[in-house]
mmCIF file of C-alpha atoms in Angstrom:
data_model
loop_
_atom_site.group_PDB
_atom_site.id
_atom_site.type_symbol
_atom_site.label_atom_id
_atom_site.label_comp_id
_atom_site.label_asym_id
_atom_site.label_seq_id
_atom_site.Cartn_x
_atom_site.Cartn_y
_atom_site.Cartn_z
ATOM 1 C CA MET L 1 49.768 41.525 46.846
ATOM 2 C CA SER L 2 48.028 43.670 49.420
ATOM 3 C CA SER L 3 48.325 43.007 53.127
ATOM 4 C CA ALA L 4 45.422 42.637 55.560
ATOM 5 C CA LYS L 5 45.680 46.191 56.879
ATOM 6 C CA GLU L 6 42.390 47.482 55.545
ATOM 7 C CA ASP L 7 39.622 47.509 58.102
ATOM 8 C CA CYS L 8 36.445 45.675 57.233
ATOM 9 C CA LEU L 9 33.232 47.083 58.688
ATOM 10 C CA GLY L 10 30.461 44.620 59.445
ATOM 11 C CA TYR L 11 27.490 43.917 61.662
ATOM 12 C CA ALA L 12 28.031 41.228 64.300
ATOM 13 C CA ALA L 13 26.144 39.377 67.031
ATOM 14 C CA ARG L 14 28.060 39.185 70.311
ATOM 15 C CA ASP L 15 25.815 36.836 72.312
ATOM 16 C CA PRO L 16 22.748 34.544 71.997
ATOM 17 C CA SER L 17 20.390 37.527 71.873
ATOM 18 C CA GLY L 18 21.464 37.611 68.234
ATOM 19 C CA PHE L 19 21.351 41.406 68.231
ATOM 20 C CA LEU L 20 23.508 42.767 65.400
ATOM 21 C CA SER L 21 25.532 45.969 65.686
ATOM 22 C CA PRO L 22 28.577 47.563 63.982
ATOM 23 C CA TYR L 23 31.872 45.683 64.268
ATOM 24 C CA LYS L 24 35.321 46.275 62.752
ATOM 25 C CA PHE L 25 37.692 43.439 61.843
ATOM 26 C CA SER L 26 40.433 42.448 59.411
ATOM 27 C CA ARG L 27 40.231 40.184 56.388
ATOM 28 C CA ARG L 28 43.156 38.059 55.267
ATOM 29 C CA ALA L 29 45.621 39.312 52.657
ATOM 30 C CA VAL L 30 44.735 38.491 49.043
ATOM 31 C CA GLY L 31 46.607 35.297 48.119
ATOM 32 C CA ASN L 32 47.558 34.084 44.636
ATOM 33 C CA ASP L 33 44.253 32.201 44.228
ATOM 34 C CA ASP L 34 42.053 34.727 45.998
ATOM 35 C CA VAL L 35 39.455 37.253 44.934
ATOM 36 C CA SER L 36 38.664 40.367 46.983
ATOM 37 C CA ILE L 37 35.054 41.475 46.582
ATOM 38 C CA SER L 38 33.417 44.790 47.495
ATOM 39 C CA ILE L 39 30.030 43.610 48.759
ATOM 40 C CA THR L 40 27.040 45.485 47.352
ATOM 41 C CA HIS L 41 24.168 43.326 48.652
ATOM 42 C CA CYS L 42 23.562 40.404 50.996
ATOM 43 C CA GLY L 43 20.431 38.307 51.461
ATOM 44 C CA VAL L 44 18.972 37.545 54.887
ATOM 45 C CA CYS L 45 18.465 33.808 55.439
ATOM 46 C CA TYR L 46 16.900 31.833 58.317
ATOM 47 C CA ALA L 47 20.486 30.792 59.083
ATOM 48 C CA GLU L 48 20.860 34.280 60.538
ATOM 49 C CA VAL L 49 18.382 33.293 63.251
ATOM 50 C CA VAL L 50 19.914 29.875 63.880
ATOM 51 C CA TRP L 51 23.562 30.844 64.297
ATOM 52 C CA THR L 52 23.390 34.323 65.756
ATOM 53 C CA ARG L 53 21.082 32.972 68.486
ATOM 54 C CA ASN L 54 23.187 29.831 69.048
ATOM 55 C CA LYS L 55 20.345 27.409 68.259
ATOM 56 C CA PHE L 56 22.867 24.650 67.437
ATOM 57 C CA GLY L 57 25.131 25.397 70.404
ATOM 58 C CA ASP L 58 28.158 26.063 68.194
ATOM 59 C CA ALA L 59 28.165 29.866 67.973
ATOM 60 C CA LYS L 60 31.624 31.449 67.826
ATOM 61 C CA TYR L 61 31.020 35.056 68.843
ATOM 62 C CA PRO L 62 31.350 37.664 67.517
ATOM 63 C CA ILE L 63 29.437 36.320 64.493
ATOM 64 C CA VAL L 64 29.262 38.322 61.260
ATOM 65 C CA PRO L 65 26.449 36.531 59.390
ATOM 66 C CA GLY L 66 25.374 36.545 55.743
ATOM 67 C CA HIS L 67 25.912 33.832 53.116
ATOM 68 C CA GLU L 68 24.055 35.216 50.107
ATOM 69 C CA LEU L 69 26.505 37.927 49.164
ATOM 70 C CA VAL L 70 27.160 39.648 45.864
ATOM 71 C CA GLY L 71 29.383 42.465 44.741
ATOM 72 C CA VAL L 72 32.139 43.712 42.484
ATOM 73 C CA VAL L 73 35.661 42.280 42.215
ATOM 74 C CA LYS L 74 38.201 44.823 43.504
ATOM 75 C CA GLU L 75 41.393 42.729 43.440
ATOM 76 C CA VAL L 76 42.521 39.321 42.159
ATOM 77 C CA GLY L 77 45.517 37.109 42.901
ATOM 78 C CA SER L 78 48.097 36.223 40.271
ATOM 79 C CA ASN L 79 46.646 32.728 39.628
ATOM 80 C CA VAL L 80 43.008 33.785 39.299
ATOM 81 C CA LYS L 81 41.328 32.796 36.055
ATOM 82 C CA GLY L 82 37.820 33.563 34.853
ATOM 83 C CA VAL L 83 37.132 36.695 36.900
ATOM 84 C CA LYS L 84 38.750 40.105 36.742
ATOM 85 C CA VAL L 85 38.550 43.432 38.547
ATOM 86 C CA GLY L 86 35.138 45.016 37.957
ATOM 87 C CA ASP L 87 33.267 41.739 37.391
ATOM 88 C CA HIS L 88 29.999 41.045 39.202
ATOM 89 C CA VAL L 89 30.334 37.974 41.438
ATOM 90 C CA GLY L 90 28.651 36.168 44.300
ATOM 91 C CA VAL L 91 29.585 33.911 47.217
ATOM 92 C CA GLY L 92 27.213 31.395 48.756
ATOM 93 C CA THR L 93 27.092 29.237 51.862
ATOM 94 C CA TYR L 94 30.697 27.991 51.832
ATOM 95 C CA VAL L 95 34.164 29.441 51.214
ATOM 96 C CA ASN L 96 36.486 26.447 51.427
ATOM 97 C CA SER L 97 36.753 22.674 51.102
ATOM 98 C CA CYS L 98 39.571 20.121 50.762
ATOM 99 C CA ARG L 99 39.510 20.334 46.919
ATOM 100 C CA ASP L 100 40.824 16.759 46.881
ATOM 101 C CA CYS L 101 38.032 14.295 47.764
ATOM 102 C CA GLU L 102 35.595 12.623 45.361
ATOM 103 C CA TYR L 103 32.851 15.169 46.107
ATOM 104 C CA CYS L 104 35.087 18.171 45.491
ATOM 105 C CA GLY L 105 36.224 16.436 42.294
ATOM 106 C CA ASP L 106 32.608 16.169 41.143
ATOM 107 C CA GLY L 107 31.826 19.838 41.851
ATOM 108 C CA LEU L 108 29.874 18.869 44.994
ATOM 109 C CA GLU L 109 32.084 20.778 47.432
ATOM 110 C CA VAL L 110 29.203 21.370 49.852
ATOM 111 C CA TYR L 111 29.464 17.619 50.661
ATOM 112 C CA CYS L 112 33.288 17.633 51.050
ATOM 113 C CA SER L 113 34.473 14.458 52.857
ATOM 114 C CA LYS L 114 36.790 16.428 55.106
ATOM 115 C CA GLY L 115 34.150 19.028 55.906
ATOM 116 C CA VAL L 116 33.143 22.101 53.984
ATOM 117 C CA VAL L 117 34.021 25.499 55.511
ATOM 118 C CA PHE L 118 30.906 27.633 55.820
ATOM 119 C CA THR L 119 30.947 31.331 54.967
ATOM 120 C CA TYR L 120 30.569 32.343 58.593
ATOM 121 C CA ASN L 121 30.927 30.914 62.115
ATOM 122 C CA HIS L 122 33.284 28.189 60.896
ATOM 123 C CA VAL L 123 36.965 27.463 61.418
ATOM 124 C CA ASP L 124 38.883 28.064 58.179
ATOM 125 C CA VAL L 125 42.041 26.167 57.176
ATOM 126 C CA ASP L 126 44.257 28.864 58.712
ATOM 127 C CA GLY L 127 42.471 28.595 62.070
ATOM 128 C CA THR L 128 40.551 31.868 61.768
ATOM 129 C CA ILE L 129 36.776 32.059 62.145
ATOM 130 C CA THR L 130 34.970 32.868 58.909
ATOM 131 C CA LYS L 131 32.909 36.047 58.772
ATOM 132 C CA GLY L 132 30.094 36.573 56.303
ATOM 133 C CA GLY L 133 28.489 39.071 53.998
ATOM 134 C CA PHE L 134 27.021 41.561 56.469
ATOM 135 C CA SER L 135 30.268 43.432 55.805
ATOM 136 C CA THR L 136 31.925 45.793 53.352
ATOM 137 C CA TYR L 137 34.174 43.280 51.607
ATOM 138 C CA ILE L 138 35.360 39.664 51.643
ATOM 139 C CA VAL L 139 38.385 37.687 50.410
ATOM 140 C CA VAL L 140 37.700 34.190 49.043
ATOM 141 C CA HIS L 141 39.451 31.505 47.011
ATOM 142 C CA GLN L 142 38.435 31.810 43.347
ATOM 143 C CA ARG L 143 36.791 28.366 43.371
ATOM 144 C CA TYR L 144 33.986 29.564 45.655
ATOM 145 C CA CYS L 145 33.350 32.807 43.798
ATOM 146 C CA PHE L 146 30.657 32.768 41.110
ATOM 147 C CA LYS L 147 30.434 35.114 38.174
ATOM 148 C CA ILE L 148 27.031 36.783 37.836
ATOM 149 C CA PRO L 149 25.866 37.671 34.318
ATOM 150 C CA GLU L 150 26.345 41.417 33.790
ATOM 151 C CA ASP L 151 22.707 42.065 32.890
ATOM 152 C CA TYR L 152 21.367 40.325 36.018
ATOM 153 C CA PRO L 153 20.608 42.756 38.896
ATOM 154 C CA LEU L 154 23.010 42.222 41.791
ATOM 155 C CA ALA L 155 20.313 42.668 44.465
ATOM 156 C CA SER L 156 18.207 39.941 42.826
ATOM 157 C CA ALA L 157 21.197 37.621 42.498
ATOM 158 C CA ALA L 158 21.882 37.548 46.251
ATOM 159 C CA PRO L 159 19.077 35.111 47.274
ATOM 160 C CA LEU L 160 20.084 32.715 44.494
ATOM 161 C CA LEU L 161 23.333 31.916 46.364
ATOM 162 C CA CYS L 162 21.480 30.036 49.146
ATOM 163 C CA ALA L 163 17.698 29.974 48.668
ATOM 164 C CA GLY L 164 17.962 29.491 44.907
ATOM 165 C CA ILE L 165 20.625 26.801 44.790
ATOM 166 C CA SER L 166 19.030 24.939 47.729
ATOM 167 C CA VAL L 167 15.974 24.159 45.601
ATOM 168 C CA TYR L 168 17.610 24.099 42.153
ATOM 169 C CA SER L 169 20.219 21.479 43.048
ATOM 170 C CA PRO L 170 17.846 18.691 44.246
ATOM 171 C CA MET L 171 15.482 19.409 41.357
ATOM 172 C CA ILE L 172 18.315 18.769 38.885
ATOM 173 C CA ARG L 173 19.566 15.725 40.822
ATOM 174 C CA HIS L 174 16.116 14.111 40.726
ATOM 175 C CA LYS L 175 15.562 15.001 37.054
ATOM 176 C CA MET L 176 12.813 17.461 37.871
ATOM 177 C CA ASN L 177 13.720 19.612 34.879
ATOM 178 C CA GLN L 178 11.672 17.475 32.505
ATOM 179 C CA PRO L 179 8.487 19.166 31.225
ATOM 180 C CA GLY L 180 5.178 17.572 32.162
ATOM 181 C CA LYS L 181 6.230 16.186 35.542
ATOM 182 C CA SER L 182 4.344 17.244 38.661
ATOM 183 C CA LEU L 183 5.984 19.202 41.477
ATOM 184 C CA GLY L 184 4.631 19.863 44.953
ATOM 185 C CA VAL L 185 6.180 22.746 46.918
ATOM 186 C CA ILE L 186 5.663 22.739 50.691
ATOM 187 C CA GLY L 187 6.020 26.212 52.180
ATOM 188 C CA LEU L 188 6.027 29.481 50.242
ATOM 189 C CA GLY L 189 8.902 31.522 51.630
ATOM 190 C CA GLY L 190 12.350 32.450 50.340
ATOM 191 C CA LEU L 191 13.093 28.923 49.112
ATOM 192 C CA GLY L 192 9.573 27.875 48.194
ATOM 193 C CA HIS L 193 8.809 30.809 45.911
ATOM 194 C CA LEU L 194 11.999 30.077 43.947
ATOM 195 C CA ALA L 195 11.074 26.382 43.681
ATOM 196 C CA VAL L 196 7.803 27.526 42.064
ATOM 197 C CA LYS L 197 9.656 29.805 39.633
ATOM 198 C CA PHE L 198 12.133 27.048 38.681
ATOM 199 C CA GLY L 199 9.311 24.519 38.326
ATOM 200 C CA LYS L 200 7.426 26.759 35.918
ATOM 201 C CA ALA L 201 10.592 27.492 33.923
ATOM 202 C CA PHE L 202 11.200 23.726 33.631
ATOM 203 C CA GLY L 203 7.652 23.188 32.341
ATOM 204 C CA LEU L 204 6.367 21.353 35.420
ATOM 205 C CA ASN L 205 2.852 21.245 36.799
ATOM 206 C CA VAL L 206 3.314 23.036 40.146
ATOM 207 C CA THR L 207 1.127 22.825 43.255
ATOM 208 C CA VAL L 208 1.874 24.854 46.395
ATOM 209 C CA PHE L 209 1.095 23.678 49.938
ATOM 210 C CA SER L 210 1.002 26.353 52.604
ATOM 211 C CA THR L 211 -0.551 26.707 56.050
ATOM 212 C CA SER L 212 -1.406 30.284 55.123
ATOM 213 C CA ILE L 213 -4.471 30.545 52.872
ATOM 214 C CA SER L 214 -3.548 34.214 52.368
ATOM 215 C CA LYS L 215 -0.735 33.013 50.100
ATOM 216 C CA LYS L 216 -3.100 31.365 47.624
ATOM 217 C CA GLU L 217 -3.478 34.400 45.378
ATOM 218 C CA GLU L 218 0.255 35.076 45.428
ATOM 219 C CA ALA L 219 1.075 31.472 44.549
ATOM 220 C CA LEU L 220 -1.348 31.344 41.630
ATOM 221 C CA ASN L 221 -1.224 34.849 40.208
ATOM 222 C CA LEU L 222 2.130 36.307 41.209
ATOM 223 C CA LEU L 223 4.330 33.204 40.941
ATOM 224 C CA GLY L 224 2.346 31.258 38.348
ATOM 225 C CA ALA L 225 1.692 28.065 40.307
ATOM 226 C CA ASP L 226 -0.917 25.811 38.714
ATOM 227 C CA LYS L 227 -2.736 24.840 41.906
ATOM 228 C CA PHE L 228 -2.809 25.755 45.562
ATOM 229 C CA GLU L 229 -4.766 22.778 46.868
ATOM 230 C CA VAL L 230 -4.225 19.040 47.027
ATOM 231 C CA SER L 231 -5.547 17.487 43.853
ATOM 232 C CA LYS L 232 -3.269 14.760 42.532
ATOM 233 C CA SER L 233 -0.140 12.744 43.107
ATOM 234 C CA PHE L 234 3.357 14.038 42.528
ATOM 235 C CA ASP L 235 6.596 12.831 40.990
ATOM 236 C CA PHE L 236 8.513 15.002 43.424
ATOM 237 C CA MET L 237 7.859 17.213 46.409
ATOM 238 C CA ILE L 238 10.275 19.775 47.799
ATOM 239 C CA ASP L 239 9.813 20.632 51.476
ATOM 240 C CA THR L 240 11.085 24.129 52.285
ATOM 241 C CA ALA L 241 9.243 24.505 55.607
ATOM 242 C CA SER L 242 11.328 24.880 58.776
ATOM 243 C CA GLY L 243 8.460 24.649 61.273
ATOM 244 C CA SER L 244 7.357 21.284 62.672
ATOM 245 C CA HIS L 245 4.784 19.543 60.487
ATOM 246 C CA PRO L 246 3.505 16.018 59.764
ATOM 247 C CA PHE L 247 5.070 14.045 56.907
ATOM 248 C CA ASP L 248 2.732 11.100 56.316
ATOM 249 C CA PRO L 249 0.061 13.263 54.587
ATOM 250 C CA TYR L 250 2.644 14.513 52.074
ATOM 251 C CA MET L 251 4.164 11.063 51.525
ATOM 252 C CA SER L 252 0.667 9.800 50.658
ATOM 253 C CA LEU L 253 0.529 12.296 47.773
ATOM 254 C CA LEU L 254 3.655 10.954 46.051
ATOM 255 C CA LYS L 255 3.374 8.726 43.014
ATOM 256 C CA THR L 256 4.917 5.258 43.084
ATOM 257 C CA GLY L 257 8.682 5.832 43.175
ATOM 258 C CA GLY L 258 8.159 9.474 44.136
ATOM 259 C CA VAL L 259 10.626 11.481 46.226
ATOM 260 C CA LEU L 260 10.187 14.034 49.011
ATOM 261 C CA VAL L 261 13.285 16.190 49.458
ATOM 262 C CA LEU L 262 13.911 18.189 52.622
ATOM 263 C CA VAL L 263 15.673 21.524 52.185
ATOM 264 C CA GLY L 264 14.073 23.219 55.197
ATOM 265 C CA ALA L 265 15.068 22.212 58.717
ATOM 266 C CA PRO L 266 12.067 21.085 60.795
ATOM 267 C CA GLY L 267 12.711 20.039 64.391
ATOM 268 C CA GLU L 268 12.290 16.343 63.601
ATOM 269 C CA VAL L 269 11.017 14.050 60.870
ATOM 270 C CA LYS L 270 8.422 11.475 61.900
ATOM 271 C CA LEU L 271 6.693 9.161 59.492
ATOM 272 C CA SER L 272 5.363 5.618 59.464
ATOM 273 C CA PRO L 273 7.444 2.999 57.577
ATOM 274 C CA GLY L 274 4.393 2.215 55.453
ATOM 275 C CA SER L 275 4.648 5.707 53.955
ATOM 276 C CA LEU L 276 7.885 4.601 52.293
ATOM 277 C CA ILE L 277 7.230 0.898 51.727
ATOM 278 C CA GLN L 278 3.825 1.244 50.065
ATOM 279 C CA GLY L 279 4.684 2.763 46.712
ATOM 280 C CA MET L 280 8.475 2.485 46.767
ATOM 281 C CA LYS L 281 8.787 6.080 47.987
ATOM 282 C CA SER L 282 11.840 7.938 49.250
ATOM 283 C CA ILE L 283 12.617 10.803 51.569
ATOM 284 C CA SER L 284 15.877 12.616 50.936
ATOM 285 C CA GLY L 285 17.786 15.657 52.120
ATOM 286 C CA SER L 286 19.778 18.270 50.259
ATOM 287 C CA ALA L 287 22.233 20.980 51.268
ATOM 288 C CA ALA L 288 22.795 24.108 49.200
ATOM 289 C CA GLY L 289 24.623 22.782 46.136
ATOM 290 C CA GLY L 290 28.079 22.488 44.597
ATOM 291 C CA THR L 291 29.962 24.901 42.389
ATOM 292 C CA LYS L 292 28.891 23.198 39.144
ATOM 293 C CA ASP L 293 25.154 23.480 39.905
ATOM 294 C CA THR L 294 25.553 27.040 41.189
ATOM 295 C CA ARG L 295 27.145 28.231 37.950
ATOM 296 C CA GLU L 296 24.462 26.492 35.888
ATOM 297 C CA MET L 297 21.680 27.983 38.028
ATOM 298 C CA LEU L 298 22.970 31.557 37.710
ATOM 299 C CA ASP L 299 23.097 31.197 33.920
ATOM 300 C CA PHE L 300 19.653 29.556 33.877
ATOM 301 C CA CYS L 301 18.119 32.417 35.900
ATOM 302 C CA ALA L 302 19.667 35.021 33.602
ATOM 303 C CA ALA L 303 18.554 33.201 30.431
ATOM 304 C CA ASN L 304 14.998 32.660 31.695
ATOM 305 C CA LYS L 305 14.633 36.013 33.474
ATOM 306 C CA ILE L 306 13.939 34.351 36.827
ATOM 307 C CA TYR L 307 14.154 36.933 39.604
ATOM 308 C CA PRO L 308 13.526 36.341 43.313
ATOM 309 C CA LYS L 309 10.912 38.616 44.880
ATOM 310 C CA ILE L 310 12.862 40.775 47.310
ATOM 311 C CA GLU L 311 12.507 43.602 49.803
ATOM 312 C CA ILE L 312 15.647 45.758 49.869
ATOM 313 C CA ILE L 313 16.591 47.187 53.270
ATOM 314 C CA PRO L 314 19.433 49.220 54.818
ATOM 315 C CA ILE L 315 21.657 47.313 57.247
ATOM 316 C CA GLN L 316 20.444 49.514 60.102
ATOM 317 C CA TYR L 317 17.062 47.739 59.742
ATOM 318 C CA VAL L 318 18.499 44.220 59.941
ATOM 319 C CA ASN L 319 17.387 43.382 63.500
ATOM 320 C CA GLU L 320 13.780 44.314 62.694
ATOM 321 C CA ALA L 321 14.045 42.366 59.438
ATOM 322 C CA ILE L 322 15.119 39.214 61.298
ATOM 323 C CA GLU L 323 12.151 39.572 63.683
ATOM 324 C CA ARG L 324 9.875 39.892 60.647
ATOM 325 C CA LEU L 325 11.549 36.877 59.028
ATOM 326 C CA ILE L 326 10.747 34.765 62.108
ATOM 327 C CA LYS L 327 7.078 35.760 61.700
ATOM 328 C CA SER L 328 7.189 35.006 57.937
ATOM 329 C CA ASP L 329 6.436 38.681 57.331
ATOM 330 C CA VAL L 330 8.463 39.072 54.134
ATOM 331 C CA LYS L 331 7.749 38.469 50.463
ATOM 332 C CA TYR L 332 9.984 36.629 49.993
ATOM 333 C CA ARG L 333 13.559 37.554 50.803
ATOM 334 C CA PHE L 334 15.147 40.505 52.547
ATOM 335 C CA VAL L 335 18.246 41.797 50.763
ATOM 336 C CA ILE L 336 20.512 44.284 52.525
ATOM 337 C CA ASP L 337 21.849 47.156 50.428
ATOM 338 C CA ILE L 338 25.367 46.952 51.898
ATOM 339 C CA GLU L 339 26.949 49.396 49.461
ATOM 340 C CA SER L 340 24.587 52.277 50.290
ATOM 341 C CA SER L 341 24.031 51.747 54.004
ATOM 342 C CA LEU L 342 27.139 50.169 55.595
ATOM 343 C CA LYS L 343 29.578 53.050 55.985
#
């Protein structure tokens, strides 16, 4: 197999300013179970604000971010099954796990008992620090590499690998793919707009909650939501908002036995016990999603022609894009055209 001589060009943050600039580094050699991918596109997630600016205090600089990456297979190891050179593939929020615990066994690798290895800013099994999709290519174990249907546009597939699976997975887990149920979506950004699209494809009655009244027309006309205002009680609510907000008002809108699932990351969650006790309600959290759900979601999006709404940018614009992302000035996901602009 090839050795790790080839230089990889990426964009990295060197300090908590989070400013991204060109950076050269090496990828590991392609092992027997590995896939080497020429990256064509990579989505820009709020994670790029959190880790490049050391919001969690665990930044391992230099950080090459990006965990919604797609591209074309350029080399495969001798044991690789299911993907071949030339195939369209994607990689999401994680690139390794123990592959031995009960969660890995159930295709829920993102909840690995021994700790999942994230696509960037994480220590991999060989002691190296993972580097993400703001780069020309990546080498990953075949298990964490997802085939993208050939007729699905690669640029549109990128946001599915984090934003898409983050809302799809809890919807499936809580049986919110049954027509006629009612779904409330809190926040209409990268995750929220995909929750609306999935909800409509599942035959749900979808209501969007947003602090921005300017999003009403988009929610109703562009994304096909049924309502923009509070009007009824819900089987399920998915909270995609990362800003601080109250929870009791939303809990009061759930039906008896209803569930509110957090996929955004607000500063803290405060609610009165009565919000749960009265009406047998639950509040739950959900990370991205395992390999099984991710494969199903990609096929579901292709079959139902579900496409994220994206703004394609060159990598040279990424710092401005992140500033715009912080201000919610994007509809609804930035996707970097790596192939055309990172040279």
